[in-house]
Coordinates of C-alpha atoms in Angstrom, one line a residue:
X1 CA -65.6 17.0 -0.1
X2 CA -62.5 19.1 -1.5
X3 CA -62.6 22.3 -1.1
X4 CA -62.3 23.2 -4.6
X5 CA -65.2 20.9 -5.9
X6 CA -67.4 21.9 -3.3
X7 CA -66.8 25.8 -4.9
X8 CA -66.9 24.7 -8.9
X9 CA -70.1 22.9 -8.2
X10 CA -71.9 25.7 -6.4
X11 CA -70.6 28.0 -8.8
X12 CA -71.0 25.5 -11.8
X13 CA -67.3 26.4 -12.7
X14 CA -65.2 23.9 -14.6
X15 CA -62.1 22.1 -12.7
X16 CA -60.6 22.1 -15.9
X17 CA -61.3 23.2 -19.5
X18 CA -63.2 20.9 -21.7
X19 CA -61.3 20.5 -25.2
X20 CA -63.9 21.8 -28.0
X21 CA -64.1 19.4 -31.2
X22 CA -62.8 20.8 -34.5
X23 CA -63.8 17.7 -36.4
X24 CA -66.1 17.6 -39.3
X25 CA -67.3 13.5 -38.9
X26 CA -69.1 14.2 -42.5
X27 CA -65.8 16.0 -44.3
X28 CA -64.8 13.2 -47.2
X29 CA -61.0 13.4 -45.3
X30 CA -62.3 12.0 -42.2
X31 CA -64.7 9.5 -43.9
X32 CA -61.7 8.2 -46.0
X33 CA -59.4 8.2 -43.4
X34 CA -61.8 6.0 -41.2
X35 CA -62.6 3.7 -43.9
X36 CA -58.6 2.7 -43.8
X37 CA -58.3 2.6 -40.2
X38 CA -61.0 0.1 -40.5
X39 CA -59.1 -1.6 -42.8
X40 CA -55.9 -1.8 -40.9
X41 CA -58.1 -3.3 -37.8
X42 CA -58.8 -5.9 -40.0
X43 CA -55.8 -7.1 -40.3
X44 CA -55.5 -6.5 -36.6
X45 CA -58.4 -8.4 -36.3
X46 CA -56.7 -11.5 -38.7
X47 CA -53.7 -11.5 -36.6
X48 CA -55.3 -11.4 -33.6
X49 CA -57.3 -14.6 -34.9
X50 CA -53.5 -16.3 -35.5
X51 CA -52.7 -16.0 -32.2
X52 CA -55.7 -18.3 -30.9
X53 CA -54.2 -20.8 -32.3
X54 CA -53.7 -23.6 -30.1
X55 CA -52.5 -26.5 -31.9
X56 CA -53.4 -29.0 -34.4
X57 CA -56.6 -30.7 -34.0
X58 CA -55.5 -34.0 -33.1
X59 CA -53.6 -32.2 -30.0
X60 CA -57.1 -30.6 -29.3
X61 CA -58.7 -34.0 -29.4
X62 CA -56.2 -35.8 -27.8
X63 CA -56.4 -33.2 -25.0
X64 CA -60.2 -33.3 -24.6
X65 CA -60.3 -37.0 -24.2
X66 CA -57.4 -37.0 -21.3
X67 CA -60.1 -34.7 -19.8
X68 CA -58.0 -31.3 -20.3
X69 CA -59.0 -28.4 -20.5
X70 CA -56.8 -25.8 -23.0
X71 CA -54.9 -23.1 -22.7
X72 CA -57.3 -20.6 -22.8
X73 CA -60.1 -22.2 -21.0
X74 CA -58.0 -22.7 -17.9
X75 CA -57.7 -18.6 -17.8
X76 CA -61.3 -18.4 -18.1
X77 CA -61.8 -20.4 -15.3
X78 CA -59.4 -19.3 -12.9
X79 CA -60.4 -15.5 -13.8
X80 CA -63.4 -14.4 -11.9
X81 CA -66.5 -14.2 -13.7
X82 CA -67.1 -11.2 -16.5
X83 CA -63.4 -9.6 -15.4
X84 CA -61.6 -7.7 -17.8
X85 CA -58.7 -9.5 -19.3
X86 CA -55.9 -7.9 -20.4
X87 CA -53.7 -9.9 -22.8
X88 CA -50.1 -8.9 -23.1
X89 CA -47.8 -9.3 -26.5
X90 CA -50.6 -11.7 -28.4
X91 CA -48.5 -11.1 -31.7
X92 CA -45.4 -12.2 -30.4
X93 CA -43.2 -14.0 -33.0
X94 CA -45.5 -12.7 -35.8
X95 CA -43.8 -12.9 -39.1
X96 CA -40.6 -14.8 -37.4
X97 CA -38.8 -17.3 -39.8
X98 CA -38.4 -21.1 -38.0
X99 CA -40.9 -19.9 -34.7
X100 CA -44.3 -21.4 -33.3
X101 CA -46.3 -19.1 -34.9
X102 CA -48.2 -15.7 -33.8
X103 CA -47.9 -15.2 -29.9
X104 CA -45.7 -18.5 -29.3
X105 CA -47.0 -21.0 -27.0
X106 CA -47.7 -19.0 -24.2
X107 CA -50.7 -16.9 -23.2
X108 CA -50.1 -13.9 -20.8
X109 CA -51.7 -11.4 -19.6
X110 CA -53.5 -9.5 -16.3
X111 CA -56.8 -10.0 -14.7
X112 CA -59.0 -10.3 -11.4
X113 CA -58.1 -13.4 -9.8
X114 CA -60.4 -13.9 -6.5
X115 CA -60.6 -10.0 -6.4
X116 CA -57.0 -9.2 -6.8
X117 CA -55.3 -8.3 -10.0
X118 CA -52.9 -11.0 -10.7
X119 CA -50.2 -11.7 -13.9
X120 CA -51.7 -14.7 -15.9
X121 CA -49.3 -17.0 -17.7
X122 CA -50.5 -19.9 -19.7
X123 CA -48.1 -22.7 -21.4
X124 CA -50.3 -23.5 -25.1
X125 CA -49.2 -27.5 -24.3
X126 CA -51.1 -28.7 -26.8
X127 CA -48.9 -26.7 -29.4
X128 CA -45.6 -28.1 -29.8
X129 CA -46.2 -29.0 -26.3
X130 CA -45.5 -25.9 -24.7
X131 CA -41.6 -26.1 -26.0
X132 CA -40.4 -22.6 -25.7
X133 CA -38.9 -20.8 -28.6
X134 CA -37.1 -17.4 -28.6
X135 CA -40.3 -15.3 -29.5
X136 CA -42.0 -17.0 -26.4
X137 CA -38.9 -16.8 -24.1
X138 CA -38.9 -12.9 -24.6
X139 CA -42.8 -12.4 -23.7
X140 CA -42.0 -14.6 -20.8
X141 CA -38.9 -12.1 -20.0
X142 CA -40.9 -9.4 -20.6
X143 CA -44.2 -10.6 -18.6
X144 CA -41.4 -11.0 -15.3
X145 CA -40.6 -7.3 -16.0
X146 CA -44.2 -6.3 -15.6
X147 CA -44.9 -8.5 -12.9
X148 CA -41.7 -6.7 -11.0
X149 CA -42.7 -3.3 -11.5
X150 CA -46.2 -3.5 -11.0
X151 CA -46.2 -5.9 -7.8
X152 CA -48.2 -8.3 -9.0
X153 CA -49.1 -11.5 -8.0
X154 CA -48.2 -14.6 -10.6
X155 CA -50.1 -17.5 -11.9
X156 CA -48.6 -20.0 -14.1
X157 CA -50.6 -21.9 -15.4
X158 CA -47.9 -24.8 -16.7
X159 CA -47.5 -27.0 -19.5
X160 CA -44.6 -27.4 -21.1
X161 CA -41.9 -29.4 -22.7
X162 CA -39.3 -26.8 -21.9
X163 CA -36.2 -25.1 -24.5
X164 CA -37.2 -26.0 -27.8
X165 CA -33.4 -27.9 -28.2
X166 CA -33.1 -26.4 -32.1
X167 CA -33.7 -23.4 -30.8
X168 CA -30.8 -23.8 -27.3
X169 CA -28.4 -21.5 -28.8
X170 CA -30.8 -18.7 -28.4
X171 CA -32.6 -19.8 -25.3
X172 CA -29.8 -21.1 -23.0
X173 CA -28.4 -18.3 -21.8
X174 CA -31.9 -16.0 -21.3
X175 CA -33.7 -19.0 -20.1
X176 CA -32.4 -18.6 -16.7
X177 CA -34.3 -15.4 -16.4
X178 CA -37.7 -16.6 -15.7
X179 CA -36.2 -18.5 -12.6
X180 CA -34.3 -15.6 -11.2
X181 CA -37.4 -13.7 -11.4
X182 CA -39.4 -15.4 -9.3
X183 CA -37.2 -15.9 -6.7
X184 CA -36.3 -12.2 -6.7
X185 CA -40.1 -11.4 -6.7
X186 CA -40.4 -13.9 -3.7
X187 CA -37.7 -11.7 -1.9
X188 CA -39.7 -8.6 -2.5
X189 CA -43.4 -10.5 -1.0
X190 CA -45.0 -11.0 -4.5
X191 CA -45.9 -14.8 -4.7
X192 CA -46.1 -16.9 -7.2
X193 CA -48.4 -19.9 -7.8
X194 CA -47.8 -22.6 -10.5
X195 CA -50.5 -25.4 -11.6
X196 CA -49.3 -28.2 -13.1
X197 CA -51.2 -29.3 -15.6
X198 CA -48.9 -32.0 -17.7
X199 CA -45.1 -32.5 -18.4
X200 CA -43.1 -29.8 -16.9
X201 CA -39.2 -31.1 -17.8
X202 CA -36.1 -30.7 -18.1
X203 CA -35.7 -26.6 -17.0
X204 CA -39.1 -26.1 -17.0
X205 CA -39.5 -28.0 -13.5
X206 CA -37.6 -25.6 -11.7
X207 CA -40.9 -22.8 -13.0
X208 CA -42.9 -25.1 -10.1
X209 CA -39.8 -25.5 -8.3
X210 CA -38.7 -22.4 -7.3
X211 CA -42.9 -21.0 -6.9
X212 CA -44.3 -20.0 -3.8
X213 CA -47.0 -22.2 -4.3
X214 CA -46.9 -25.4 -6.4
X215 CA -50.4 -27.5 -6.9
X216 CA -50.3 -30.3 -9.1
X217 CA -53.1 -32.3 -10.9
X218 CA -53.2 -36.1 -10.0
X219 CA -52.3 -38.4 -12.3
X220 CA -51.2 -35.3 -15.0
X221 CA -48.5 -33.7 -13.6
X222 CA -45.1 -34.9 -14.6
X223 CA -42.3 -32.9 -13.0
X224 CA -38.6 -34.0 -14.0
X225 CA -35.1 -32.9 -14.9
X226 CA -34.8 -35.7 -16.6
X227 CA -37.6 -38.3 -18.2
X228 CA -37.4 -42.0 -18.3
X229 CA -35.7 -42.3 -21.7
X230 CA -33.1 -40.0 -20.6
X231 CA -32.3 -41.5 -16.8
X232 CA -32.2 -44.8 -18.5
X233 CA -28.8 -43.7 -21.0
X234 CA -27.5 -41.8 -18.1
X235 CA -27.6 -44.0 -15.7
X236 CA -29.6 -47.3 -16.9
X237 CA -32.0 -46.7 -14.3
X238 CA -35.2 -48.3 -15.5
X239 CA -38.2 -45.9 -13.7
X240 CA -42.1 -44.8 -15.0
X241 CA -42.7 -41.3 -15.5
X242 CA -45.3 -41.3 -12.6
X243 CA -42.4 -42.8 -10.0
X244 CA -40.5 -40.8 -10.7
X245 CA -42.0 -37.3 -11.4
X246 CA -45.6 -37.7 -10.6
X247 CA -48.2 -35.6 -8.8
X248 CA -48.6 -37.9 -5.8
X249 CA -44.8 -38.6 -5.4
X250 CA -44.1 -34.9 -5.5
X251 CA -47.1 -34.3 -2.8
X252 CA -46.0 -37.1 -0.5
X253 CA -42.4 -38.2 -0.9
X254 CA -40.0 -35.3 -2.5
X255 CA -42.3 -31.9 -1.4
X256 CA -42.0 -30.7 -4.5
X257 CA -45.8 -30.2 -4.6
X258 CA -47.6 -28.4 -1.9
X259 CA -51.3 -29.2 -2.8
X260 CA -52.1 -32.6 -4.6
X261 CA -55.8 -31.9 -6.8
X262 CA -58.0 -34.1 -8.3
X263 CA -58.6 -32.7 -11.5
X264 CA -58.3 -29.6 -13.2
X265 CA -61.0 -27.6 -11.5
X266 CA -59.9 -28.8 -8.1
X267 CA -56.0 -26.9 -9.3
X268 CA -57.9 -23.8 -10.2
X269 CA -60.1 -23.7 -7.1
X270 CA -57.0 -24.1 -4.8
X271 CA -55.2 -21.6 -6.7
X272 CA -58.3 -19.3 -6.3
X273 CA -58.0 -19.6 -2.5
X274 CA -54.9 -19.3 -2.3
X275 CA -55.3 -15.7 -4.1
X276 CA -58.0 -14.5 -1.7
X277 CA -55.8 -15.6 1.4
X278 CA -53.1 -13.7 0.1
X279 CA -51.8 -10.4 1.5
X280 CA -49.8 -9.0 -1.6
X281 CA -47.4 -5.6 -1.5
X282 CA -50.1 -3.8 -3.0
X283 CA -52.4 -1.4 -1.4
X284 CA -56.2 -1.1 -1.7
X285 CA -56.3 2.5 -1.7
X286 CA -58.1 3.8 -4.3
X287 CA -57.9 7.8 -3.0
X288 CA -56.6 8.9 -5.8
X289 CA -59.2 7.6 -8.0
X290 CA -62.6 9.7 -8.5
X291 CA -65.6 7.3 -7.7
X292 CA -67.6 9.7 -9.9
X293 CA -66.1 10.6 -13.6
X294 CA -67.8 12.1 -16.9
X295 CA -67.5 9.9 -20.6
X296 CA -65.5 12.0 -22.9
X297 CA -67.7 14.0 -24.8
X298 CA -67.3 13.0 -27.8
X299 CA -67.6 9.1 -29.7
X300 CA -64.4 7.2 -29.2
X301 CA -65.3 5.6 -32.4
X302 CA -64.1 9.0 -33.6
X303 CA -60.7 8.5 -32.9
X304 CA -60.3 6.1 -36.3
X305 CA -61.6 9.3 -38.7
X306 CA -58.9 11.7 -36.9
X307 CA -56.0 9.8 -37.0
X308 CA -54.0 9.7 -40.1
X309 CA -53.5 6.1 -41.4
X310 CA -50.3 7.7 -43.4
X311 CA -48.0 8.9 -41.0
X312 CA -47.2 11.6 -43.4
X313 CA -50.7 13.4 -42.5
X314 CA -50.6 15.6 -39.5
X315 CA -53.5 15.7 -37.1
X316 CA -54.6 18.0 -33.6
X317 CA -53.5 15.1 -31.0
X318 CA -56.0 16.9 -28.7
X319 CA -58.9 15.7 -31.0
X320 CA -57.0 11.9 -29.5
X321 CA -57.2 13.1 -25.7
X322 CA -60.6 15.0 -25.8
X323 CA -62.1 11.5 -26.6
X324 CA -60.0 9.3 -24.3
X325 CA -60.1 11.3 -20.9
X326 CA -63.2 12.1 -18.9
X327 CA -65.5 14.5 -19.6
X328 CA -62.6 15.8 -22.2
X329 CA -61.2 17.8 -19.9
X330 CA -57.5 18.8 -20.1
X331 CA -55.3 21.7 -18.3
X332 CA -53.0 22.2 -20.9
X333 CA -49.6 23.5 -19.5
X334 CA -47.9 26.6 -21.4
X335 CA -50.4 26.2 -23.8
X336 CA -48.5 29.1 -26.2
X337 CA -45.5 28.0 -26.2
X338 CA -43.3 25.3 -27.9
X339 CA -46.6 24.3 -29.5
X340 CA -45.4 21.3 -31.4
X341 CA -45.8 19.5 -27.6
X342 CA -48.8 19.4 -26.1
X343 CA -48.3 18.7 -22.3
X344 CA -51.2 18.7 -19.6
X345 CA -53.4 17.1 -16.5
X346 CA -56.6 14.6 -17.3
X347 CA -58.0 12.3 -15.6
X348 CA -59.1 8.4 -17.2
X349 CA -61.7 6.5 -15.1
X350 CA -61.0 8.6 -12.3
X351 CA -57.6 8.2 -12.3
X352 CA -55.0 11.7 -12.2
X353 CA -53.0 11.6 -15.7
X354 CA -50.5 13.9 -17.2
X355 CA -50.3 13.3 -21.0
X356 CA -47.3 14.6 -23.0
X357 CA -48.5 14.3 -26.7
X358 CA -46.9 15.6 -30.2
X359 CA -48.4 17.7 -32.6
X360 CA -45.1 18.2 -34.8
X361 CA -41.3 17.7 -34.6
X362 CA -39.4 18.6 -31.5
X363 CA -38.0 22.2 -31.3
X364 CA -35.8 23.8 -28.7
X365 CA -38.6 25.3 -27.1
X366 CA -40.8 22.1 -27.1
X367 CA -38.1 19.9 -26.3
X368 CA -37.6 22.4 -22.6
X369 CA -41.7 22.3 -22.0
X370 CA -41.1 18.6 -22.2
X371 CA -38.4 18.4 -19.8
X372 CA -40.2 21.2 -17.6
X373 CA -43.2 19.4 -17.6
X374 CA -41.8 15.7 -16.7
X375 CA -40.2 17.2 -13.4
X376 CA -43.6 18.7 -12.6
X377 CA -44.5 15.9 -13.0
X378 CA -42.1 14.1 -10.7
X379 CA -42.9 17.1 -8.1
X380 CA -46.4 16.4 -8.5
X381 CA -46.1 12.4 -8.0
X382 CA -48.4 12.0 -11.3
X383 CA -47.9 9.0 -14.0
X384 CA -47.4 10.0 -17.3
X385 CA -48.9 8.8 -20.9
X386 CA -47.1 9.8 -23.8
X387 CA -48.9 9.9 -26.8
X388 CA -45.8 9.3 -30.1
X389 CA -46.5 10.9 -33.0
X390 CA -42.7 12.2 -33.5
X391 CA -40.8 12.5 -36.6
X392 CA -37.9 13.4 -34.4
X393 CA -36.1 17.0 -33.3
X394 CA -35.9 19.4 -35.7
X395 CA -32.6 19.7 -37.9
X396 CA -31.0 22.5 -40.0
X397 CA -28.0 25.1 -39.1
X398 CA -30.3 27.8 -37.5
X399 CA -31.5 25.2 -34.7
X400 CA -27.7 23.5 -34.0
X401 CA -26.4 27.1 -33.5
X402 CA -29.4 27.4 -31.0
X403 CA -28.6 24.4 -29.8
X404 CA -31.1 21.3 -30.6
X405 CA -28.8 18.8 -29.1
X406 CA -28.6 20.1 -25.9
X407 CA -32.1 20.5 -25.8
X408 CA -33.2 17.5 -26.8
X409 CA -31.1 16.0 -24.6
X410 CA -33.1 17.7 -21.5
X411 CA -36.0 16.1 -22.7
X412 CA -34.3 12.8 -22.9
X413 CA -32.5 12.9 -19.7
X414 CA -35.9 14.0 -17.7
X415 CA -37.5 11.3 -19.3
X416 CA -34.4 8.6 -18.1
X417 CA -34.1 10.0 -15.1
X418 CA -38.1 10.2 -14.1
X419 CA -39.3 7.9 -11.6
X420 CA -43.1 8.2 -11.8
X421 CA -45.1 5.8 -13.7
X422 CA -45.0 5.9 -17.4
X423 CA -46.3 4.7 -19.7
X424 CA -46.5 4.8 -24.1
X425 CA -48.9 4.6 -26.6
X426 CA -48.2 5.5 -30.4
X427 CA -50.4 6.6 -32.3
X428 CA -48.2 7.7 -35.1
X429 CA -45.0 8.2 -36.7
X430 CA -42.3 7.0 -33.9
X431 CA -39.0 8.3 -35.3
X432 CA -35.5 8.9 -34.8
X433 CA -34.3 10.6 -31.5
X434 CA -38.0 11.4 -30.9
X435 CA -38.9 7.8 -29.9
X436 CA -36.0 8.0 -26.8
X437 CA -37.6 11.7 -25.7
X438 CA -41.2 10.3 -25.9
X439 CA -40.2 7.6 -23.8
X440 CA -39.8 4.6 -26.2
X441 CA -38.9 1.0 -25.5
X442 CA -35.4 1.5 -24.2
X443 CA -36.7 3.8 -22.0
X444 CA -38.7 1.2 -20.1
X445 CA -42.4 2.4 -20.0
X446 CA -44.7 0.3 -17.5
X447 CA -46.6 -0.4 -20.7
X448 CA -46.2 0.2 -24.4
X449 CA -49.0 -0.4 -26.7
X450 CA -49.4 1.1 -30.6
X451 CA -52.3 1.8 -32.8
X452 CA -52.4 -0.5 -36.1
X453 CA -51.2 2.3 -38.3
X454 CA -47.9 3.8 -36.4
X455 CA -44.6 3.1 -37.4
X456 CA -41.4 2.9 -35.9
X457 CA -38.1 3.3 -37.6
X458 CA -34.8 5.2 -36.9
X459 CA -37.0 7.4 -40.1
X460 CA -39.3 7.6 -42.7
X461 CA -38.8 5.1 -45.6
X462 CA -38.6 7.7 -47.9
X463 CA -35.7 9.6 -45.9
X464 CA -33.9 6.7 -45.2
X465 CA -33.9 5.4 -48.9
X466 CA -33.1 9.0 -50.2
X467 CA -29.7 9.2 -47.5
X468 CA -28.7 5.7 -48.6
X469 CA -29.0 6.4 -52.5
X470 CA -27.0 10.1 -51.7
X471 CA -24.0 8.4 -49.8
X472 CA -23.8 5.6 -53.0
X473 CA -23.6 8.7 -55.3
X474 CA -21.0 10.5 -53.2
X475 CA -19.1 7.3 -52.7
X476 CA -19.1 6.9 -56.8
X477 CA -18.0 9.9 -57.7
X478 CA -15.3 10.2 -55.1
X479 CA -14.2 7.1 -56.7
X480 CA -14.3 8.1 -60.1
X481 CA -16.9 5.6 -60.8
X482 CA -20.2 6.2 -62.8
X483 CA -23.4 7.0 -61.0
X484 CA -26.6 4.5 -62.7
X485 CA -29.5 6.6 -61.7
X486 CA -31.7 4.7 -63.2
X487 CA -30.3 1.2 -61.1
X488 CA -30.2 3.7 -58.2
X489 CA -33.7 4.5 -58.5
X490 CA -35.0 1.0 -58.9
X491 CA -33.1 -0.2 -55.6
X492 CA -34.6 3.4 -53.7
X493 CA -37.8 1.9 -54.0
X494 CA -37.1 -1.0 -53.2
X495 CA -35.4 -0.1 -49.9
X496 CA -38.8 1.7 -49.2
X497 CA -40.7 -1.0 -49.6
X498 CA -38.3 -3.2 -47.2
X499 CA -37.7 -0.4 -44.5
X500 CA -41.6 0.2 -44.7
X501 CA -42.4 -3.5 -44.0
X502 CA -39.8 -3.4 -41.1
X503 CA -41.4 -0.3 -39.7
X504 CA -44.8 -1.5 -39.9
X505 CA -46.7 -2.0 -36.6
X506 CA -47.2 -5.6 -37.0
X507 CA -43.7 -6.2 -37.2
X508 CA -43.2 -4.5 -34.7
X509 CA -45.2 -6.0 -32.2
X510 CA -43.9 -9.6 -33.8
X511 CA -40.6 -8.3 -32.5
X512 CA -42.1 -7.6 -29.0
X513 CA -41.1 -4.1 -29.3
X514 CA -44.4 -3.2 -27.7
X515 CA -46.5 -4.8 -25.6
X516 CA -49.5 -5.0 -28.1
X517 CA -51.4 -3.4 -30.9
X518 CA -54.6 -2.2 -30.2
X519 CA -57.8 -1.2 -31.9
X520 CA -58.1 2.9 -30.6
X521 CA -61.8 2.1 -29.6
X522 CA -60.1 0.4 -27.0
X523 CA -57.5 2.7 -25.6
X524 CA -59.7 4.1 -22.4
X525 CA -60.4 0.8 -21.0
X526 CA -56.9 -0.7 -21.6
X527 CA -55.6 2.5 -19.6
X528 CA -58.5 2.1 -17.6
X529 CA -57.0 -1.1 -16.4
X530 CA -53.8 -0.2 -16.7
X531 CA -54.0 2.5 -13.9
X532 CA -56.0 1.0 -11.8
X533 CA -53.2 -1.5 -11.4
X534 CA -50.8 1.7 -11.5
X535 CA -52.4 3.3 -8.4
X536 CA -52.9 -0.1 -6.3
X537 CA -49.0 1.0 -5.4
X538 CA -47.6 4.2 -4.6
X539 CA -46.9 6.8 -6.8
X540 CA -43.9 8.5 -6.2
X541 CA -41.7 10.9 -8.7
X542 CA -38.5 12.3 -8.0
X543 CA -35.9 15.2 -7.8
X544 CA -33.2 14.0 -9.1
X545 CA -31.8 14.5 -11.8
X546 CA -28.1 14.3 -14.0
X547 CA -26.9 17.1 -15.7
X548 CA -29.3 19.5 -17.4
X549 CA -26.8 21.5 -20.3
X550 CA -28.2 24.7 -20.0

């Protein structure tokens, strides 16, 4: 036993202070705030609903009776039994003009596969079958990007009719990525495995092409460049779909195909084997993680009364991390200074956390306690969670002449320059310059997930409408021109009421600028996951760094 535990529990001394609650659950504040978040988890809830969508029900039918099983059902079955299942970017292509609909025609996510955590993609081929348009090319893009970082082993689970043609100006180009990416995570010992389930044509052949692993399902698979119809006006070749892209010609004549299955089941069991005979690059050494760990002390549930559904409202973020670490413990670091940032060492499920969390806008002195603390961080070889509630750095004459820029841009070049884990959740407001220091999308988080009420904008509606009706007014009476307030006023509010739908977390995550909403009830066990995953490789920071402008 370490040293230090063996003394705090003879002693019964604390390892580190337990955050005490300030929250009245009965105040009419927190009722009425909850009853909104509720609200707002609804329409999470609706959305989420959308994106099980998996095609009209003569597809469905027309499946079932080829003896098929869906999209969905082939994860369940190739999961193992009551795993956890994390899906990745299920509102992908919400709200998109001319696209497939919430979440495309792919399902991804991560999940124990034969006892090892595995990335889980799933062509929806009974939905435009499988085609891919541009939402669903980014999640795929996106998924390869998790699947590099994190080591992890890849299932595809495939089914599609390849580039959505009306859609090839925007495809072409970033299709090629989803090949490149498994070749490149071949190279680096990270297998992939593709079932083939159906037609996989045109591009889309070269997904079981270039795998590690290729299974195909007799009699279903059909793997082509090019079908009949089209070898026929190239080359007036007459040829059947099963001659020439079938499961037993690509078993036994071309080697396409490395295991020929029966059915369905018989494809899911092989891939199962395959996953426990696999040795990946990840380790299974869990030192880092305490077998033994605390709840937090207070009702998760909670969390929807505390945070503010109007971004405008502040709240304590440590009333958010005394209710999503264990035991709500937290060593806050220079807990007296630049208090706008609170920065500090938790633990969830076990697992060593630093959390860097807002509880204002950035000034000098918080923006240098960030940059301090993320190369302790670095030192320390500990992953990072940053908690966005950020209206941005703070602006004015008094803090340029002390020198905001420079400051903030210590903050954002130890977040771009940081090599340990990290990883984003907003809660909030994610605003201006503060979304790069609190380590936004650009700045390439393992994972980014948001709360249903945060929003994300370069700022508030209300700003951004106020600077856009100032500039018309300057620019009309620099040109002699008159001024209509009253017109001005009528098109301020309706910029707010455009900028706010664009800054809305729904449209956000329809954008893929995260890599989903979730309900806050949630957040331990999605981070729960999420390190678990983090600490199967090793954790290392670093101490390097560009220029710091002192």
């Amino acid at each position: 036993m370490d040293f230090l535990l063996h003394i705090c529990i003879k002693y019964n001394l604390k390892i580190m202070s337990i955050i005490q609650t300030k929250i009245n659950s009965n105040s009419a504040a927190y009722k009425e705030n909850y009853a909104k978040m509720l609200l707002k988890i609804e329409e999470l809830n609706k959305h989420l609903k959308q994106s099980l969508f998996q095609g009209e029900e003569k597809h469905l039918a027309k499946a079932k009776a080829q003896g098929k099983f869906l999209a969905r059902e082939r994860i369940e079955l190739l999961l193992d039994q009551d795993s956890p299942f994390l899906e990745l970017m299920p509102l992908a292509g919400l709200g998109v003009k001319g696209g497939f609909g919430t979440g495309g025609t792919m399902v991804s996510g991560i999940g124990y596969v034969s006892g090892k955590m595995c990335l889980i993609t799933a062509n929806v081929g009974t939905n435009k079958g499988g085609a891919i348009d541009i939402a669903t090319l980014k999640k795929a893009i996106r998924i390869n990007e998790i699947g590099q970082e994190n080591n992890l082993p890849a299932i595809n689970l495939v089914e599609s009719a390849g580039a959505n043609l009306p859609d090839q100006a925007q495809v072409f180009n970033l299709g090629g990525n989803n090949f490149k990416e498994i070749t490149r995570r071949s190279k680096k010992a990270i297998p992939t495995i593709s079932i083939v389930f159906g037609n996989s044509t045109a591009g889309g052949a070269y997904i079981p092409g270039m795998s590690d692993y290729t299974i195909m399902i007799k009699n279903k698979a059909k793997v082509f460049l090019a079908g009949p119809p089209l070898v026929k006006m190239a080359t007036n070749e007459i040829v059947d779909d099963e001659t020439l892209g079938g499961a037993e010609m690509h078993s036994k004549i071309s080697g396409v195909s490395d295991y020929l299955a029966q059915d369905e089941l018989d494809g899911i069991r092989i891939a199962r084997e395959l996953v426990a005979n696999l040795t990946s690059p990840q380790s299974t050494d869990h030192s880092q993680q305490s077998t033994i760990y605390k709840e937090p002390n207070y009702p998760i549930d909670e969390l929807l009364g505390i945070i503010s559904v109007d971004t405008k409202v502040p709240f304590d973020c440590r009333e958010v991390i005394a209710r999503i670490v264990d035991g709500s413990e937290f060593h806050e670091f220079k807990k007296e200074y630049g208090t706008t940032l609170i920065c500090g060492y938790a633990k969830i499920h076990g697992y060593p956390i630093a959390i860097i969390s807002n509880n204002g806008v950035l000034f000098n002195d918080s923006s240098n306690k960030g940059a301090h603390f993320i190369q302790l961080c670095n030192m320390n070889n500990t992953p990072i969670i940053f908690l966005q509630n950020i209206t941005g750095f703070m602006v004015g004459k008094e803090y340029e002449q002390n020198g905001m820029i420079k400051d903030g841009a210590k903050m954002i070049n130890a977040v771009s320059n940081s090599e340990v884990p990290m990883f984003t959740l907003m809660i909030g407001a994610s605003y201006g310059a503060g979304n790069y220091a609190m380590c936004g999308r650009a700045y390439n988080p393992r994972f980014l997930f948001s709360y249903p009420n945060s929003m994300i904008a370069v700022m508030g509606s209300e700003q951004l409408a106020g600077v856009m009706q100032m500039v018309s007014r300057e620019s009309a009476i620099k040109s002699g021109q008159t001024f209509d307030e009253a017109q001005a006023a009528q098109m301020k509010e309706f910029m707010k009421a455009e900028i706010e739908k664009q800054s809305n977390a729904f449209f956000a995550s329809g954008q893929l600028w995260d890599d989903g909403i979730i309900d806050p009830r949630d957040t331990r066990n999605v981070f729960g996951l999420v390190l678990a995953l983090t600490y199967m490789n090793e954790v290392k920071g670093t101490n390097a760094w560009g220029v710091f402008r002192m």
